[in-house]
mmCIF file of C-alpha atoms in Angstrom:
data_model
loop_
_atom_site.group_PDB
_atom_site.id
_atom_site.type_symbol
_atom_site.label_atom_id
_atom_site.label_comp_id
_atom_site.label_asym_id
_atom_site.label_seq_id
_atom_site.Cartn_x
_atom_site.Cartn_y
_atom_site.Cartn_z
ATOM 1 C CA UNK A 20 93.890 117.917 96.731
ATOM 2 C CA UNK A 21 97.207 115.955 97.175
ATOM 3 C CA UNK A 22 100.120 118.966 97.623
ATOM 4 C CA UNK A 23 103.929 118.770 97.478
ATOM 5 C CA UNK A 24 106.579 120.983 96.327
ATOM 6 C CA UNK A 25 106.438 120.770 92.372
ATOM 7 C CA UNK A 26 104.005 118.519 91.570
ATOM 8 C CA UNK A 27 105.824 116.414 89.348
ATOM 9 C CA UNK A 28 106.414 113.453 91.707
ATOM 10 C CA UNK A 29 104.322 112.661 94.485
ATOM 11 C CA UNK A 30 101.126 114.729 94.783
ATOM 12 C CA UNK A 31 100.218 113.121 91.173
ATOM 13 C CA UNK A 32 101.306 109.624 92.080
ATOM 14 C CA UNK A 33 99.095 110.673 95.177
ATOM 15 C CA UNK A 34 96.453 111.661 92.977
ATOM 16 C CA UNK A 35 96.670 108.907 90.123
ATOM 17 C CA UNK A 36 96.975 106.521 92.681
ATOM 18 C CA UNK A 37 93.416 107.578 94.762
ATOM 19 C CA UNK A 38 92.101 107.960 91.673
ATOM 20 C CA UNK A 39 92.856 104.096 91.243
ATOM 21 C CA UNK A 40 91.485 103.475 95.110
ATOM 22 C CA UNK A 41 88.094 105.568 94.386
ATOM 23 C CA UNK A 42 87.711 103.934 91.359
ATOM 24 C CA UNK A 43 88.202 100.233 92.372
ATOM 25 C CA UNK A 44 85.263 101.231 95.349
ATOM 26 C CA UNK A 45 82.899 102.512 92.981
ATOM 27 C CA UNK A 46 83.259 105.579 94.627
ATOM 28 C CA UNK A 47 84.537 108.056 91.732
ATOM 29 C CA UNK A 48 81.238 110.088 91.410
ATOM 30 C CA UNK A 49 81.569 111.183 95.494
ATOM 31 C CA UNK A 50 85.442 112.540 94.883
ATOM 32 C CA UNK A 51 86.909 115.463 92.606
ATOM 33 C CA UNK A 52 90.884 114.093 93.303
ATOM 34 C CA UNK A 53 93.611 116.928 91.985
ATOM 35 C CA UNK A 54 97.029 117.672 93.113
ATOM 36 C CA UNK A 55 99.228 121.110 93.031
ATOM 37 C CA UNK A 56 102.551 122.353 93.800
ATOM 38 C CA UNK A 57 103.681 124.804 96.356
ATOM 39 C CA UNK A 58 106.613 126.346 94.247
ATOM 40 C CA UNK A 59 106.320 127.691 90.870
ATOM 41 C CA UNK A 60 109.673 125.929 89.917
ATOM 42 C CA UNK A 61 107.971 123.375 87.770
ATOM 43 C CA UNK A 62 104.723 124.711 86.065
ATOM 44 C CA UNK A 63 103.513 123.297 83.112
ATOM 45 C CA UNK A 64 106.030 120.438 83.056
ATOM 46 C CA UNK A 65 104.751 116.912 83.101
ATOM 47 C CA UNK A 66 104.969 113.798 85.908
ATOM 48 C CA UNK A 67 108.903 113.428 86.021
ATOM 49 C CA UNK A 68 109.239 110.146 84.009
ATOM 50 C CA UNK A 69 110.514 108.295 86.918
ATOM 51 C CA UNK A 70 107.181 108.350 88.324
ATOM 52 C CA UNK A 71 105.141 107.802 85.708
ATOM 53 C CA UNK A 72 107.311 104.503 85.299
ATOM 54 C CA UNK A 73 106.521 103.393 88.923
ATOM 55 C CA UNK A 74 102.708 104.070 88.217
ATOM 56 C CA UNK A 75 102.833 102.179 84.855
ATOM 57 C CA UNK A 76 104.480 98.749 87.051
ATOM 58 C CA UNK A 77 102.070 99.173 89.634
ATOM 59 C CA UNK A 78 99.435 99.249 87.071
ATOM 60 C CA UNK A 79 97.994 102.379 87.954
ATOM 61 C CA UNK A 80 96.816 104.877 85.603
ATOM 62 C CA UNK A 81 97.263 108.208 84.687
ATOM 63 C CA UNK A 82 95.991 110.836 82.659
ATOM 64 C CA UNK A 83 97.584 113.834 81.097
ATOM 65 C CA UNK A 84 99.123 116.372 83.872
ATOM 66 C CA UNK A 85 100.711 119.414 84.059
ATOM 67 C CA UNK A 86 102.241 120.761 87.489
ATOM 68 C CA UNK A 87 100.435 123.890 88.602
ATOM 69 C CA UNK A 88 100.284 125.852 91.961
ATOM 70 C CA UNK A 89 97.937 125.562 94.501
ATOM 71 C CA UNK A 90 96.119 128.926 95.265
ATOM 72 C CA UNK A 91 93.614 130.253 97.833
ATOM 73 C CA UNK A 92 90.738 129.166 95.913
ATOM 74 C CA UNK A 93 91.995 125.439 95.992
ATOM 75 C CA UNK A 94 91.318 126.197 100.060
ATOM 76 C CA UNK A 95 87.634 127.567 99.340
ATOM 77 C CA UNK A 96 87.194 124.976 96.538
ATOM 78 C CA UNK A 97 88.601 121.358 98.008
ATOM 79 C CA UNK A 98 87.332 119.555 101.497
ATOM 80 C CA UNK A 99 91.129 118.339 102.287
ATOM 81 C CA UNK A 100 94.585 119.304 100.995
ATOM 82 C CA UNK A 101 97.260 116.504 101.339
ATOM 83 C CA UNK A 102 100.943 117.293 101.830
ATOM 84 C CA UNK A 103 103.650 115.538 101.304
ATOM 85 C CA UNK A 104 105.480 116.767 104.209
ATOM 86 C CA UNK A 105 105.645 119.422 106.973
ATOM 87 C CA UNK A 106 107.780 121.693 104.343
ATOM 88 C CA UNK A 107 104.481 121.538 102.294
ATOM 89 C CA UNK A 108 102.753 122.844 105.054
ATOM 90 C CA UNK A 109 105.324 125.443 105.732
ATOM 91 C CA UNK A 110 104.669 127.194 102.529
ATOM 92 C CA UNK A 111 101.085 126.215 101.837
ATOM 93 C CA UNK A 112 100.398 128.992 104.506
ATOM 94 C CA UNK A 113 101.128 131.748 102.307
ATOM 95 C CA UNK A 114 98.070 130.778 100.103
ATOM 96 C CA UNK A 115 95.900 130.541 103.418
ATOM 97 C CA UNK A 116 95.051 133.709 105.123
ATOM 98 C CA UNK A 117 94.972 133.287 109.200
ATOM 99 C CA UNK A 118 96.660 129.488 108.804
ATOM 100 C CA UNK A 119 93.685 126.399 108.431
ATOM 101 C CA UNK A 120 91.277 128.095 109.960
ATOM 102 C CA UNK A 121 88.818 125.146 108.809
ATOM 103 C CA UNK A 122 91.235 122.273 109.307
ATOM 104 C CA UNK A 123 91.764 121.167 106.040
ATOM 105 C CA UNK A 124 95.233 120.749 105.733
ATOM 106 C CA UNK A 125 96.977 117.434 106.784
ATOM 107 C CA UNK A 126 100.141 115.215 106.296
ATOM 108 C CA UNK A 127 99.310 112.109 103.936
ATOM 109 C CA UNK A 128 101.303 109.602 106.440
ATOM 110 C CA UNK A 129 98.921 111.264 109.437
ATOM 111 C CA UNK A 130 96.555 108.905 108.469
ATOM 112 C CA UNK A 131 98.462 105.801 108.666
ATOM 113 C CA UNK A 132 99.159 106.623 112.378
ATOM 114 C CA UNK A 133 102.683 107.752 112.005
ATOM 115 C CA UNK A 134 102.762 111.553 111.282
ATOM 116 C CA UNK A 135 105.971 112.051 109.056
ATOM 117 C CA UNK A 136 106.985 112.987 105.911
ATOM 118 C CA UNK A 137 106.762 111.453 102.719
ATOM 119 C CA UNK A 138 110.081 111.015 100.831
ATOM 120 C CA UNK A 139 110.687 113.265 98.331
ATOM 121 C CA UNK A 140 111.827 110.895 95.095
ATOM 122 C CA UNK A 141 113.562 113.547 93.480
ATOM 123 C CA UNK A 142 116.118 113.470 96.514
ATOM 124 C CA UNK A 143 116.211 109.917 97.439
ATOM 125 C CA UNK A 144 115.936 108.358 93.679
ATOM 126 C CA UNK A 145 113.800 105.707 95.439
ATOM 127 C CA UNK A 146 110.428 106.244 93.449
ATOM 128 C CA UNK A 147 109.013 102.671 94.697
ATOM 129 C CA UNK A 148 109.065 103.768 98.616
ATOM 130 C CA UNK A 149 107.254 106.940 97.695
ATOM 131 C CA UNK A 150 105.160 104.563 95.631
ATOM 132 C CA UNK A 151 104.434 102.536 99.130
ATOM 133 C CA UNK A 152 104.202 105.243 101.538
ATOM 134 C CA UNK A 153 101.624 106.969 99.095
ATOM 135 C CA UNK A 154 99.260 103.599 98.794
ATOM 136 C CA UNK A 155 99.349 103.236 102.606
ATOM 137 C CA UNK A 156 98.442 107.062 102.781
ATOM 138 C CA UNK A 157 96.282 107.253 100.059
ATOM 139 C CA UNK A 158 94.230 103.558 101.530
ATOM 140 C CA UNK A 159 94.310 104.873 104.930
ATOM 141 C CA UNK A 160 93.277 108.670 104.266
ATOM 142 C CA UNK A 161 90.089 106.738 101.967
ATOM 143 C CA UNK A 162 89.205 104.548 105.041
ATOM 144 C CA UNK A 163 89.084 107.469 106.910
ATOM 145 C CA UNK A 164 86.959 109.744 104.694
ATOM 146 C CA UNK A 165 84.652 106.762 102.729
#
């Protein structure tokens, strides 16, 4: 489960674009691939259209979403959740009792070798560097995992 603050920007891009990475590996049937917000300040409301224009050039697909918030079952139900950055983390806790006790929560860019932050689009207005840092994450979290 990719995780960011409202889910309308980067944890889908994160999880349209694994989707895409599973998919082209023949690997789809090993992975259930979601994302959720932290905040409640977008639920319901669809991938911000600035993303959904950076999937469509990069050819990646996307389904029908709606932002929703991660809960405690997400922790009991998913192997990994994916932030977006350390803020992420931050407030993820309050939906974990007694903080990871299993480990599962991780920065995206951790597994590119360079634990930092994604950029939040919605700040920056630069929706093809998410787009990047997300398909170096995303290729380098699969590697890691596959």
């Amino acid at each position: 489960m990719f995780v960011c603050h409202g889910n309308i920007c980067r944890s889908p891009m994160a999880e349209m674009i694994m989707k895409k990475l599973v998919e082209e590996q023949n690997l789809s049937d090993r992975f259930v691939i979601d994302s959720a917000a932290v905040s409640t300040e977008e639920l319901g409301n669809p991938i911000y259209p600035p993303a959904k224009r950076t999937l469509r050039l990069h050819n990646v697909p996307f389904t029908e979403h709606h932002a929703r918030q991660v809960t405690r079952m997400d922790y009991d139900n998913y192997d990994l959740l994916i932030c977006m950055d350390s803020y992420n983390i931050r407030w993820l806790n309050r939906f974990i009792p007694q903080g990871d006790p299993e480990r599962k929560v991780h920065l995206l860019m951790e597994y590119t070798g360079v634990c930092r932050d994604v950029a939040d689009p919605w700040y920056t207005g630069d929706f093809e560097a998410t787009y990047k840092d997300v398909v170096e994450g995303c290729s380098k979290l699969l590697d890691t995992i596959a």
